[in-house]
Coordinates of C-alpha atoms and ligand atoms in Angstrom, one line a residue:
M1 CA 109.7 103.2 94.1
A2 CA 109.5 106.3 91.9
Q3 CA 111.5 109.3 93.0
E4 CA 109.5 112.0 94.6
T5 CA 109.3 115.1 92.5
S6 CA 107.6 118.3 93.5
A7 CA 105.3 120.8 91.9
S8 CA 107.3 123.8 90.7
A9 CA 107.9 126.7 93.1
Q10 CA 105.2 129.4 93.0
A11 CA 106.9 132.8 92.8
E12 CA 103.6 134.7 93.0
T13 CA 100.1 133.8 94.4
K14 CA 98.6 131.1 92.3
E15 CA 95.0 130.1 92.6
F16 CA 93.6 126.6 93.1
D17 CA 90.3 125.2 94.0
A18 CA 91.8 123.6 97.1
V19 CA 94.9 123.5 99.2
I20 CA 95.7 120.3 101.1
V21 CA 98.2 120.3 103.9
G22 CA 99.9 116.9 104.4
A23 CA 100.6 113.9 102.1
G24 CA 100.0 111.0 104.4
F25 CA 97.1 108.5 103.9
A26 CA 94.6 111.4 104.3
G27 CA 96.2 114.0 102.0
M28 CA 96.9 111.5 99.2
Y29 CA 93.3 110.2 99.1
M30 CA 91.9 113.8 99.4
L31 CA 93.9 114.8 96.3
H32 CA 92.7 111.8 94.4
R33 CA 89.0 112.6 95.2
L34 CA 89.3 116.3 94.3
R35 CA 90.9 115.4 91.0
G36 CA 87.9 113.1 90.4
L37 CA 85.6 116.2 90.9
G38 CA 87.6 118.0 88.2
L39 CA 89.0 120.4 90.7
T40 CA 92.6 121.7 91.0
A41 CA 94.5 121.1 94.2
C42 CA 97.9 121.9 95.5
V43 CA 99.3 119.7 98.3
F44 CA 102.0 120.9 100.6
E45 CA 104.1 118.3 102.6
A46 CA 106.9 119.0 105.0
G47 CA 108.6 115.7 104.3
D48 CA 110.4 115.0 101.0
G49 CA 108.1 112.1 100.1
V50 CA 104.6 110.8 100.7
G51 CA 103.6 108.7 103.6
G52 CA 103.2 110.9 106.7
T53 CA 103.4 108.7 109.8
W54 CA 105.3 106.1 107.8
Y55 CA 107.6 108.6 106.3
W56 CA 108.7 110.0 109.6
N57 CA 108.5 107.0 112.0
R58 CA 111.4 104.9 110.7
Y59 CA 112.6 103.7 114.1
P60 CA 113.6 100.0 114.5
G61 CA 110.5 97.8 114.9
A62 CA 107.9 100.4 113.7
R63 CA 104.9 98.6 112.3
C64 CA 101.1 98.9 112.4
D65 CA 99.0 97.4 115.1
V66 CA 95.8 97.3 113.0
E67 CA 96.3 94.2 110.8
S68 CA 97.8 95.0 107.4
L69 CA 94.8 93.5 105.6
E70 CA 92.7 96.1 107.2
Y71 CA 95.3 98.9 107.4
Q72 CA 95.1 99.8 103.8
Y73 CA 93.0 101.9 101.5
G74 CA 89.6 100.4 100.6
F75 CA 88.5 102.8 97.9
S76 CA 89.9 101.0 94.9
D77 CA 89.5 97.3 94.1
E78 CA 92.3 97.4 91.5
I79 CA 94.8 99.0 93.9
Q80 CA 94.1 96.5 96.7
R81 CA 94.2 93.5 94.3
D82 CA 97.5 94.5 92.9
W83 CA 99.2 94.8 96.3
T84 CA 100.2 91.9 98.5
W85 CA 101.0 92.3 102.2
T86 CA 103.6 89.9 103.7
E87 CA 103.0 90.1 107.4
R88 CA 100.0 90.2 109.8
Y89 CA 101.3 93.6 111.0
A90 CA 103.3 95.2 108.2
A91 CA 106.6 96.9 109.1
Q92 CA 107.2 100.6 108.3
P93 CA 109.3 100.1 105.1
E94 CA 106.5 97.9 103.7
I95 CA 103.8 100.4 104.5
L96 CA 105.8 103.3 103.0
R97 CA 106.4 101.2 99.9
Y98 CA 102.6 100.7 99.7
Q99 CA 102.0 104.4 100.0
N100 CA 104.5 105.1 97.2
Y101 CA 102.9 102.4 95.1
V102 CA 99.5 104.2 95.5
A103 CA 101.1 107.5 94.7
D104 CA 102.6 106.0 91.5
R105 CA 99.3 104.3 90.5
L106 CA 97.4 107.6 90.9
D107 CA 100.2 109.8 89.7
L108 CA 99.8 111.9 92.8
R109 CA 103.3 113.6 93.1
R110 CA 102.8 116.1 90.3
D111 CA 100.4 118.1 92.5
I112 CA 102.5 117.8 95.7
R113 CA 105.1 120.3 96.8
F114 CA 107.5 118.4 99.1
S115 CA 109.9 119.7 101.7
T116 CA 107.5 122.6 102.2
R117 CA 105.9 123.4 105.5
V118 CA 102.7 125.5 105.6
A119 CA 103.3 128.3 108.1
A120 CA 100.0 130.3 107.8
A121 CA 96.5 130.1 106.4
T122 CA 94.4 133.3 106.4
Y123 CA 90.8 133.6 105.3
D124 CA 90.1 136.6 103.0
E125 CA 86.4 137.2 103.6
R126 CA 85.9 139.5 100.7
A127 CA 87.5 137.2 98.2
G128 CA 86.1 134.1 99.9
L129 CA 89.6 132.6 99.6
W130 CA 92.2 131.0 101.9
S131 CA 95.6 132.5 101.4
V132 CA 98.3 129.9 102.3
A133 CA 101.9 130.8 103.0
T134 CA 104.8 128.3 103.3
N135 CA 108.3 128.4 104.9
R136 CA 109.7 128.5 101.4
G137 CA 107.9 131.7 100.4
D138 CA 105.1 130.1 98.4
R139 CA 101.8 131.8 98.4
V140 CA 98.7 130.2 97.1
A141 CA 95.0 131.1 97.3
A142 CA 92.2 128.6 97.3
R143 CA 88.5 128.4 98.1
F144 CA 88.9 125.3 100.2
C145 CA 91.7 124.6 102.7
I146 CA 91.9 121.0 103.9
M147 CA 94.1 120.0 106.8
A148 CA 95.4 116.5 106.4
T149 CA 98.1 117.3 108.9
G150 CA 97.7 114.1 111.0
C151 CA 96.8 113.4 114.6
L152 CA 100.3 112.1 115.5
S153 CA 102.6 114.1 113.4
A154 CA 103.9 116.8 115.8
A155 CA 106.8 114.9 117.4
R156 CA 107.6 116.3 120.9
V157 CA 110.9 116.3 122.8
P158 CA 110.2 117.4 126.4
D159 CA 111.9 120.6 127.5
F160 CA 114.6 118.9 129.5
E161 CA 117.2 121.3 130.8
G162 CA 120.7 120.8 129.4
I163 CA 119.6 119.0 126.2
D164 CA 121.8 121.2 124.1
E165 CA 124.9 120.2 126.2
F166 CA 124.6 116.5 125.4
E167 CA 127.6 115.5 123.5
G168 CA 126.2 112.4 121.7
P169 CA 123.5 112.1 119.1
W170 CA 119.9 112.0 120.0
Y171 CA 116.8 111.0 118.1
H172 CA 113.0 111.2 118.3
T173 CA 111.2 108.0 117.2
G174 CA 108.8 110.3 115.2
D175 CA 111.6 111.9 113.2
W176 CA 114.0 109.1 112.7
P177 CA 117.0 109.5 110.3
K178 CA 116.4 108.0 106.9
E179 CA 119.7 106.3 106.9
G180 CA 118.9 104.4 110.1
V181 CA 121.0 104.3 113.3
D182 CA 123.6 101.8 114.3
F183 CA 123.6 101.3 118.1
S184 CA 126.3 98.6 118.1
G185 CA 128.7 99.0 120.9
K186 CA 126.8 102.0 122.3
R187 CA 125.3 102.8 125.7
V188 CA 121.8 103.9 124.8
G189 CA 119.2 105.7 126.9
V190 CA 115.5 105.4 125.8
I191 CA 113.1 107.8 127.4
G192 CA 109.5 106.7 127.3
T193 CA 107.6 103.4 127.4
G194 CA 104.6 104.0 125.0
S195 CA 104.0 102.1 121.7
S196 CA 107.1 103.5 119.9
A197 CA 109.3 102.5 122.8
V198 CA 107.7 99.1 123.2
Q199 CA 108.3 98.4 119.5
S200 CA 111.8 99.8 119.3
I201 CA 113.4 98.7 122.7
P202 CA 113.7 95.0 121.8
L203 CA 115.6 95.8 118.6
I204 CA 117.7 98.5 120.1
A205 CA 118.7 96.1 122.9
E206 CA 119.8 93.6 120.4
Q207 CA 122.5 96.0 119.1
A208 CA 123.4 98.1 122.1
K209 CA 126.2 97.4 124.5
H210 CA 124.0 98.7 127.3
L211 CA 120.4 100.0 127.4
T212 CA 118.8 102.1 130.1
V213 CA 115.1 102.7 129.8
F214 CA 113.6 105.6 131.6
Q215 CA 110.0 104.8 132.5
R216 CA 107.4 107.3 133.8
T217 CA 104.3 105.1 133.4
A218 CA 104.2 101.3 132.9
N219 CA 101.9 100.4 130.1
F220 CA 99.7 97.5 129.3
T221 CA 101.3 95.6 126.5
L222 CA 100.4 92.3 125.0
P223 CA 102.0 90.0 122.4
A224 CA 101.2 91.2 118.9
G225 CA 101.3 87.6 117.5
N226 CA 102.9 88.9 114.3
R227 CA 103.5 86.2 111.6
P228 CA 103.9 85.9 107.8
L229 CA 100.6 86.0 106.0
P230 CA 99.6 82.8 104.2
K231 CA 98.6 82.9 100.6
E232 CA 95.0 81.7 101.3
E233 CA 94.4 84.5 103.8
I234 CA 95.7 87.1 101.4
E235 CA 93.5 85.8 98.5
K236 CA 90.5 85.6 100.7
S237 CA 91.0 89.2 101.8
K238 CA 91.5 90.4 98.3
A239 CA 88.2 88.8 97.2
T240 CA 86.2 90.5 99.9
L241 CA 88.0 93.7 100.8
M242 CA 85.5 96.1 99.2
Q243 CA 82.5 94.6 101.0
D244 CA 84.5 94.2 104.2
R245 CA 85.3 97.9 104.2
R246 CA 81.7 98.8 103.9
H247 CA 81.1 96.6 106.9
A248 CA 84.0 98.1 108.8
R249 CA 82.4 101.5 108.5
T250 CA 79.5 100.3 110.5
T251 CA 81.5 99.0 113.4
A252 CA 82.8 100.8 116.5
G253 CA 86.5 100.6 115.7
G254 CA 86.6 100.3 111.9
I255 CA 87.9 96.8 112.3
I256 CA 86.3 93.5 111.4
C257 CA 89.0 90.9 112.1
F258 CA 87.5 90.3 115.5
E259 CA 84.0 90.7 117.1
Y260 CA 83.3 92.5 120.3
N261 CA 81.6 90.4 122.9
E262 CA 78.7 92.5 124.0
T263 CA 77.8 90.7 127.2
P264 CA 78.7 92.7 130.3
A265 CA 81.4 91.0 132.5
A266 CA 79.0 90.7 135.5
E267 CA 76.6 88.6 133.5
M268 CA 79.3 86.0 132.7
T269 CA 80.5 83.2 134.9
P270 CA 84.1 83.3 136.1
E271 CA 84.9 80.4 133.8
D272 CA 83.4 82.2 130.8
R273 CA 85.2 85.4 131.6
A274 CA 88.6 83.5 132.0
R275 CA 88.0 81.6 128.7
E276 CA 87.1 84.8 126.8
L277 CA 90.2 86.7 128.1
N278 CA 92.5 83.8 127.5
D279 CA 91.2 83.1 123.9
R280 CA 91.5 86.8 123.1
W281 CA 95.0 87.1 124.6
N282 CA 96.1 84.2 122.4
M283 CA 94.6 85.8 119.3
G284 CA 97.1 88.7 119.8
G285 CA 96.2 92.3 119.1
F286 CA 93.2 94.5 120.2
A287 CA 90.7 91.6 120.3
F288 CA 91.6 91.4 124.0
L289 CA 89.7 94.7 124.7
G290 CA 86.6 93.2 123.2
A291 CA 86.4 90.5 125.9
F292 CA 83.3 92.0 127.6
G293 CA 80.8 94.6 126.5
D294 CA 81.8 96.9 129.3
V295 CA 85.6 96.7 129.5
M296 CA 85.9 100.4 128.7
A297 CA 82.9 101.4 130.7
T298 CA 83.1 100.0 134.2
H299 CA 85.9 99.5 136.7
E300 CA 84.6 96.1 137.6
A301 CA 84.8 94.7 134.0
N302 CA 88.1 96.6 133.3
D303 CA 89.7 95.1 136.4
Y304 CA 89.0 91.6 135.2
A305 CA 90.9 92.3 132.0
A306 CA 93.6 94.3 133.7
E307 CA 94.3 91.7 136.3
F308 CA 94.4 89.0 133.6
A309 CA 96.9 91.1 131.5
R310 CA 99.1 91.8 134.5
A311 CA 99.3 88.1 135.4
K312 CA 100.3 87.3 131.8
M313 CA 102.9 90.0 131.8
R314 CA 104.3 88.9 135.1
E315 CA 104.9 85.4 133.7
V316 CA 107.6 86.5 131.3
I317 CA 109.5 89.0 133.5
E318 CA 112.4 87.3 135.3
K319 CA 114.2 90.0 137.2
P320 CA 112.5 90.4 140.6
E321 CA 113.6 94.0 140.9
V322 CA 111.7 95.1 137.8
V323 CA 108.5 93.1 138.0
D324 CA 106.5 95.6 140.0
L325 CA 107.8 98.5 138.0
L326 CA 106.8 97.0 134.6
L327 CA 103.3 96.1 135.7
P328 CA 100.9 99.0 135.1
N329 CA 98.8 99.7 138.2
D330 CA 97.8 103.4 137.9
H331 CA 95.2 103.3 135.1
P332 CA 92.5 101.0 133.7
I333 CA 93.6 98.9 130.8
G334 CA 92.9 100.4 127.3
V335 CA 92.5 104.0 128.5
K336 CA 96.0 104.7 127.4
R337 CA 96.6 103.3 124.0
L338 CA 97.2 99.5 124.4
C339 CA 100.7 98.5 123.2
L340 CA 101.3 95.4 121.1
D341 CA 104.8 94.0 121.4
T342 CA 107.2 91.4 120.2
H343 CA 109.4 90.4 123.2
Y344 CA 109.2 93.8 124.9
L345 CA 109.0 92.6 128.5
E346 CA 111.5 89.7 127.9
T347 CA 114.0 92.4 126.8
F348 CA 114.3 93.4 130.5
N349 CA 115.5 89.9 131.4
A350 CA 118.8 90.6 129.7
P351 CA 121.7 91.6 132.0
H352 CA 122.6 94.7 129.8
V353 CA 119.1 96.2 130.0
D354 CA 118.1 98.4 133.0
L355 CA 114.9 100.1 133.9
V356 CA 114.8 103.5 135.8
D357 CA 111.7 104.7 137.5
V358 CA 111.3 108.3 136.6
R359 CA 107.9 108.6 138.2
K360 CA 109.6 108.3 141.6
A361 CA 112.6 110.4 140.5
P362 CA 111.7 112.6 137.5
I363 CA 114.4 113.4 134.9
E364 CA 116.2 116.5 136.3
R365 CA 118.4 117.4 133.4
I366 CA 120.5 116.1 130.5
T367 CA 124.2 116.6 130.9
K368 CA 127.1 116.4 128.5
K369 CA 127.3 112.7 129.2
G370 CA 123.9 111.5 130.1
I371 CA 120.6 111.7 131.9
V372 CA 120.2 112.7 135.5
S373 CA 117.3 111.3 137.6
G374 CA 117.0 111.1 141.3
G375 CA 120.4 112.8 141.7
K376 CA 122.1 110.1 139.8
E377 CA 123.7 110.5 136.4
Y378 CA 123.2 107.7 133.9
E379 CA 126.0 107.9 131.3
V380 CA 124.9 107.1 127.8
D381 CA 126.4 107.6 124.3
C382 CA 123.1 108.4 122.6
I383 CA 119.5 109.1 123.6
V384 CA 116.2 108.0 122.0
F385 CA 113.2 110.2 122.8
A386 CA 110.2 107.9 122.5
T387 CA 108.3 110.7 124.1
G388 CA 105.3 110.9 121.7
F389 CA 103.5 113.8 120.1
D390 CA 101.5 116.9 120.7
A391 CA 98.6 114.8 119.5
M392 CA 95.4 115.7 117.7
T393 CA 95.8 119.5 117.9
G394 CA 99.6 120.1 117.7
A395 CA 100.0 120.0 113.9
L396 CA 97.0 122.3 113.5
T397 CA 97.8 124.9 116.2
S398 CA 101.4 125.2 115.0
I399 CA 100.0 126.7 111.7
D400 CA 99.0 130.3 112.1
I401 CA 95.4 129.8 111.0
A402 CA 93.2 133.0 110.9
G403 CA 89.5 132.8 110.0
R404 CA 86.8 135.5 109.9
N405 CA 87.8 138.8 111.4
G406 CA 91.4 137.5 111.8
A407 CA 90.4 135.2 114.6
K408 CA 93.1 132.7 115.4
L409 CA 92.3 129.0 115.6
S410 CA 95.0 128.5 118.3
E411 CA 93.4 131.2 120.5
K412 CA 89.9 129.7 119.9
W413 CA 91.2 126.3 121.0
A414 CA 93.3 127.5 123.9
A415 CA 90.9 125.8 126.4
G416 CA 90.6 122.7 124.2
P417 CA 89.6 122.0 120.6
R418 CA 86.1 123.1 119.5
T419 CA 84.8 121.5 116.3
Y420 CA 81.5 120.4 114.8
L421 CA 81.9 116.7 114.0
G422 CA 85.7 117.0 114.0
L423 CA 85.4 118.4 110.5
G424 CA 85.3 122.1 110.9
S425 CA 85.2 125.0 113.4
A426 CA 82.8 127.9 113.6
G427 CA 84.4 131.1 112.2
F428 CA 86.6 129.2 109.7
P429 CA 84.7 128.9 106.5
N430 CA 85.7 126.2 104.0
L431 CA 88.4 124.9 106.3
F432 CA 88.2 121.1 106.8
F433 CA 90.1 118.9 109.2
I434 CA 90.6 115.2 108.2
T435 CA 90.2 113.1 111.4
G436 CA 90.1 116.3 113.5
P437 CA 89.5 116.4 117.3
G438 CA 85.8 115.5 118.0
S439 CA 85.8 112.6 115.4
P440 CA 86.6 108.9 116.1
S441 CA 90.1 109.2 114.5
V442 CA 92.7 107.7 116.8
L443 CA 90.2 105.3 118.5
S444 CA 89.6 103.6 115.2
N445 CA 91.4 102.0 112.3
M446 CA 92.6 105.4 111.0
I447 CA 92.4 104.5 107.3
V448 CA 88.7 103.7 107.6
S449 CA 88.1 107.0 109.4
I450 CA 90.3 108.9 106.9
E451 CA 88.3 107.5 104.0
Q452 CA 85.0 108.3 105.8
H453 CA 86.1 111.9 106.2
V454 CA 87.6 112.4 102.8
D455 CA 84.5 110.9 101.1
W456 CA 82.2 113.2 103.1
I457 CA 84.4 116.3 102.4
A458 CA 84.6 115.5 98.7
E459 CA 80.8 115.0 98.4
C460 CA 80.3 118.3 100.3
I461 CA 82.7 120.2 98.1
G462 CA 81.1 118.7 95.0
R463 CA 77.6 119.8 96.1
L464 CA 78.8 123.3 97.0
T465 CA 80.5 123.7 93.7
E466 CA 77.6 122.4 91.7
G467 CA 75.1 124.5 93.7
N468 CA 77.3 127.6 93.4
I469 CA 77.4 127.9 97.1
R470 CA 80.3 130.0 98.2
S471 CA 81.0 128.8 101.7
I472 CA 80.2 126.3 104.4
E473 CA 81.1 126.6 108.1
P474 CA 79.7 125.1 111.4
T475 CA 77.3 127.3 113.3
K476 CA 78.4 128.1 116.8
D477 CA 75.3 126.4 118.2
A478 CA 75.9 123.1 116.4
E479 CA 79.5 123.2 117.5
D480 CA 78.6 123.8 121.1
V481 CA 76.2 120.9 121.1
W482 CA 78.7 118.6 119.4
V483 CA 81.5 119.5 121.8
E484 CA 79.1 118.8 124.7
H485 CA 78.1 115.5 123.2
V486 CA 81.8 114.4 122.7
N487 CA 82.4 115.2 126.4
E488 CA 79.3 113.5 127.5
V489 CA 80.1 110.3 125.6
A490 CA 83.7 110.3 127.0
S491 CA 82.3 110.6 130.5
T492 CA 80.4 107.4 130.1
T493 CA 83.8 105.6 129.5
L494 CA 86.9 105.1 131.6
Y495 CA 89.0 107.1 129.1
P496 CA 89.2 110.4 131.0
Q497 CA 90.7 108.5 134.0
A498 CA 94.3 108.3 132.7
N499 CA 97.0 110.8 132.0
S500 CA 97.1 110.0 128.3
W501 CA 97.8 111.9 125.1
Y502 CA 94.1 111.4 124.3
M503 CA 93.6 113.8 127.2
G504 CA 96.5 116.1 126.3
A505 CA 98.1 115.1 129.5
N506 CA 101.6 114.5 128.0
I507 CA 102.0 118.1 127.2
P508 CA 102.6 120.5 130.2
G509 CA 99.9 123.2 130.1
K510 CA 97.7 121.6 127.5
P511 CA 94.0 121.6 128.6
R512 CA 92.8 118.2 129.9
I513 CA 90.0 117.4 127.4
F514 CA 89.3 114.0 125.9
M515 CA 89.8 114.9 122.3
P516 CA 88.6 112.0 120.1
Y517 CA 84.9 111.0 119.8
A518 CA 84.3 107.7 121.6
G519 CA 80.8 107.0 120.1
G520 CA 82.3 104.7 117.4
V521 CA 82.8 104.9 113.7
G522 CA 79.4 103.4 112.8
V523 CA 77.3 105.7 115.0
Y524 CA 79.4 108.7 113.9
G525 CA 79.0 107.7 110.2
E526 CA 75.2 107.7 110.6
K527 CA 75.4 111.2 112.0
L528 CA 77.6 112.4 109.1
A529 CA 75.1 110.9 106.6
E530 CA 72.2 112.5 108.3
V531 CA 73.8 115.9 108.4
A532 CA 74.6 115.8 104.7
A533 CA 71.1 114.5 103.8
K534 CA 69.6 117.4 105.7
D535 CA 71.5 119.9 103.5
Y536 CA 74.3 120.2 105.9
E537 CA 72.4 120.7 109.1
G538 CA 74.4 122.5 111.7
F539 CA 76.5 124.3 109.0
A540 CA 75.8 127.8 107.7
L541 CA 76.0 127.9 103.9
G542 CA 77.0 131.2 102.3
A543 CA 75.5 132.1 98.9
Ligands
LIG601 P1 100.0 111.6 108.8 O1 100.3 110.3 108.3 O2 100.5 112.0 110.2 O3 100.4 112.7 107.7 C1 100.3 114.1 108.0 C2 101.4 114.7 107.1 O4 101.1 116.1 107.2 C3 102.8 114.5 107.6 O5 103.5 113.9 106.6 C4 103.3 115.9 108.0 O6 104.7 116.1 107.6 C5 102.4 116.8 107.2 N1 102.2 118.1 107.8 C6 101.8 118.4 109.0 N2 101.8 119.7 109.2 C7 102.3 120.3 108.1 C8 102.5 121.6 107.7 N3 102.3 122.6 108.5 N4 103.0 121.8 106.4 C9 103.2 120.7 105.6 N5 103.0 119.5 105.9 C10 102.6 119.2 107.2 N6 96.8 104.1 113.1 C11 96.1 103.0 112.8 O7 94.9 103.1 112.6 N7 96.7 101.8 112.9 C12 98.0 101.6 113.1 O8 98.5 100.5 113.2 C13 98.8 102.8 113.4 N8 100.1 102.7 113.7 C14 100.8 103.9 113.9 C15 102.1 103.8 114.2 C16 102.9 104.9 114.5 C17 104.3 104.8 114.8 C18 102.2 106.1 114.6 C19 103.0 107.4 115.0 C20 100.9 106.2 114.3 C21 100.1 105.1 114.0 N9 98.8 105.2 113.6 C22 98.1 104.0 113.4 C23 98.2 106.5 113.4 C24 98.6 107.1 112.0 O9 99.0 108.3 112.3 C25 97.4 107.0 111.0 O10 97.1 105.6 110.9 C26 97.7 107.5 109.6 O11 98.9 107.1 109.1 C27 97.5 109.0 109.6 O12 97.5 109.5 108.3 P2 97.3 111.1 108.0 O13 97.5 111.2 106.6 O14 96.0 111.5 108.7 O15 98.4 111.8 108.9
LIG602 O1 104.1 108.1 122.4 P1 103.3 108.0 123.8 P2 104.4 107.0 121.3 N1 109.6 112.3 131.2 O2 102.8 109.4 124.1 C1 106.9 109.3 128.1 C2 100.7 105.5 117.9 N2 101.7 104.5 117.7 O3 105.2 107.6 120.2 O4 103.0 107.7 129.8 C3 109.5 111.0 131.2 O5 102.4 106.9 123.8 C4 105.5 109.0 128.4 O6 105.2 108.8 129.8 P3 103.7 108.9 130.3 C5 99.8 105.0 119.0 O7 98.5 105.5 118.8 C6 101.3 103.2 117.3 O8 104.9 105.8 122.0 O9 103.2 110.2 129.7 N3 108.8 110.3 130.3 C7 105.3 107.7 127.5 O10 105.8 106.6 128.2 C8 100.5 105.6 120.2 O11 99.7 105.7 121.4 C9 102.3 102.3 117.2 O12 103.9 109.0 131.8 C10 108.1 111.0 129.4 C11 106.2 108.0 126.3 O13 107.1 109.0 126.7 C12 100.9 107.0 119.7 O14 101.3 106.7 118.3 C13 103.6 102.5 117.4 C14 108.1 112.4 129.4 C15 105.4 108.6 125.2 O15 104.5 107.6 124.8 C16 102.0 107.6 120.4 O16 103.0 106.6 120.8 C17 104.0 103.8 117.8 C18 109.0 113.1 130.3 N4 109.0 114.4 130.4 C19 103.0 104.8 117.9 N5 107.3 112.9 128.4 C20 101.9 100.9 116.8 O17 102.2 100.0 117.5 C21 106.8 111.7 127.8 N6 107.3 110.7 128.4 C22 101.0 100.8 115.7

């Protein structure tokens, strides 16, 4: 892996065609596409290397849950052919190596300023330029400002009272120390039972002397079925990846490794339903949610899947006192992100692993020595916060973004994000979001959605530049119609029925709005193409 270097510090305002914020999958590909247009771009990245999610989330057990052969770039046949994945679900170090390999191949780092956080972006209407300021005093100006800041990059530790008094070390899964953590001989407390916890708990338990897991909501989790990838499967994927990716863009989830059964549950016999669920459970991964056409749309269909999953989960839990606690029963399956695990539930069979129900008795405070819930102090030597992210909007609203007339994005979005197509927001010319709220983003294979957005943005910028068009921004009318459409589509699903981060429910005070677009990558892609073909219908173009 090449060492990360950074672009030289900017003492005074320097001008570029574009500024990109973030150097994860999105920012890296955006930079590559802008270079291809002959434009200059400066990327700012808070971390000291590329990778985004896979740079920050180094907790034990971190790996993708979209299969590696699909969770990779699909824009370059050479790049994909020269890289070989080793496991069905690649682990974090392998994904980060892959991202560094791509950065090497495309010589990306020379335009990336690392260890630099963008603090503010202000639109200068007269000059038609974004002025971007960083925490290190850089100031750059650019016609286009592209937020590749990530949907799950603003790690959040809840405001527990007393956290500063805790005498041991604590960690957040989304900001894990590079050097790793040795839990040997330690009493560990893990707060949270989402995907990050489900992946890390089995490995933390292997090391720890004692592990106490603090659970607010039991989650549906199913065996990932991870395994080494055989040579033939890899070769087959390499031969067809480019066409597979074109296909993936026409699907609902940007994934082609399994097909959705479109038949509604009620139209199937009980035997067919059971067979479908069983086969898909055994496949491992998200195929399970494709068992019937209406799993995510009706309670009846969802209940079949949820009941099946609970029965399977129950089979591996041995301690009678935790069975009921570990089985999710307060939300439909799939409306909170489904977890894929490797021996998560089995971990609770071990005598040194305890589960504390913090739904019944919420965490009251952190003390010098541990965590207090239900009036009882649980002593621990270290704490792992697997408490998730201020998802979808957190990274954007933490930047002081001011558009026309100094209007702030964070104020405009105070009652929930407002975008047209998840790509831009009225009043903020030439500001693009990659996988922004109102786009399929986190409901899909994110790399497919990232490439879909980057390609659209690159084509748009290319056409504006060629046509000498100074600016583009959503009209308020188009934005209002889109926001309404996003809500309408969500309301035809079961998604709004859970306290999920999709709904902003994990952040106290955050408006409860279903933020991603549930219409699917394929349908959404058709809309993007239509808008571009109609000379950016719904956008105002400034001469
Ligand atoms: P990110 O990778 O989040 O990168 C954004 C970057 O922007 C970060 O490096 C951040 O430091 C930087 N940044 C943000 N704000 C600023 C600022 N103000 N100044 C400077 N830099 C800034 N998706 C899937 O489709 N499949 C999976 O299997 C999958 N697994 C996941 C596993 C984990 C543990 C997590 C947390 C997420 C997972 N995701 C998965 C979602 C994942 O976030 C995306 O797949 C993808 O990596 C997002 O890439 P990105 O470039 O859009 O954002
Ligand atoms: O975060 P989460 P995550 N007191 O928000 C609990 C992706 N990802 O980092 O459910 C007590 O899901 C919270 O409880 P509740 C994936 O998209 C993918 O695990 O809000 N508990 C929950 O249990 C995923 O969905 C992978 O009631 C508190 C947990 O903390 C997303 O990233 C791996 C609390 C947070 O779970 C986020 O996952 C990892 C409080 N005050 C991540 N506050 C893959 O497998 C929060 N919690 C690929």
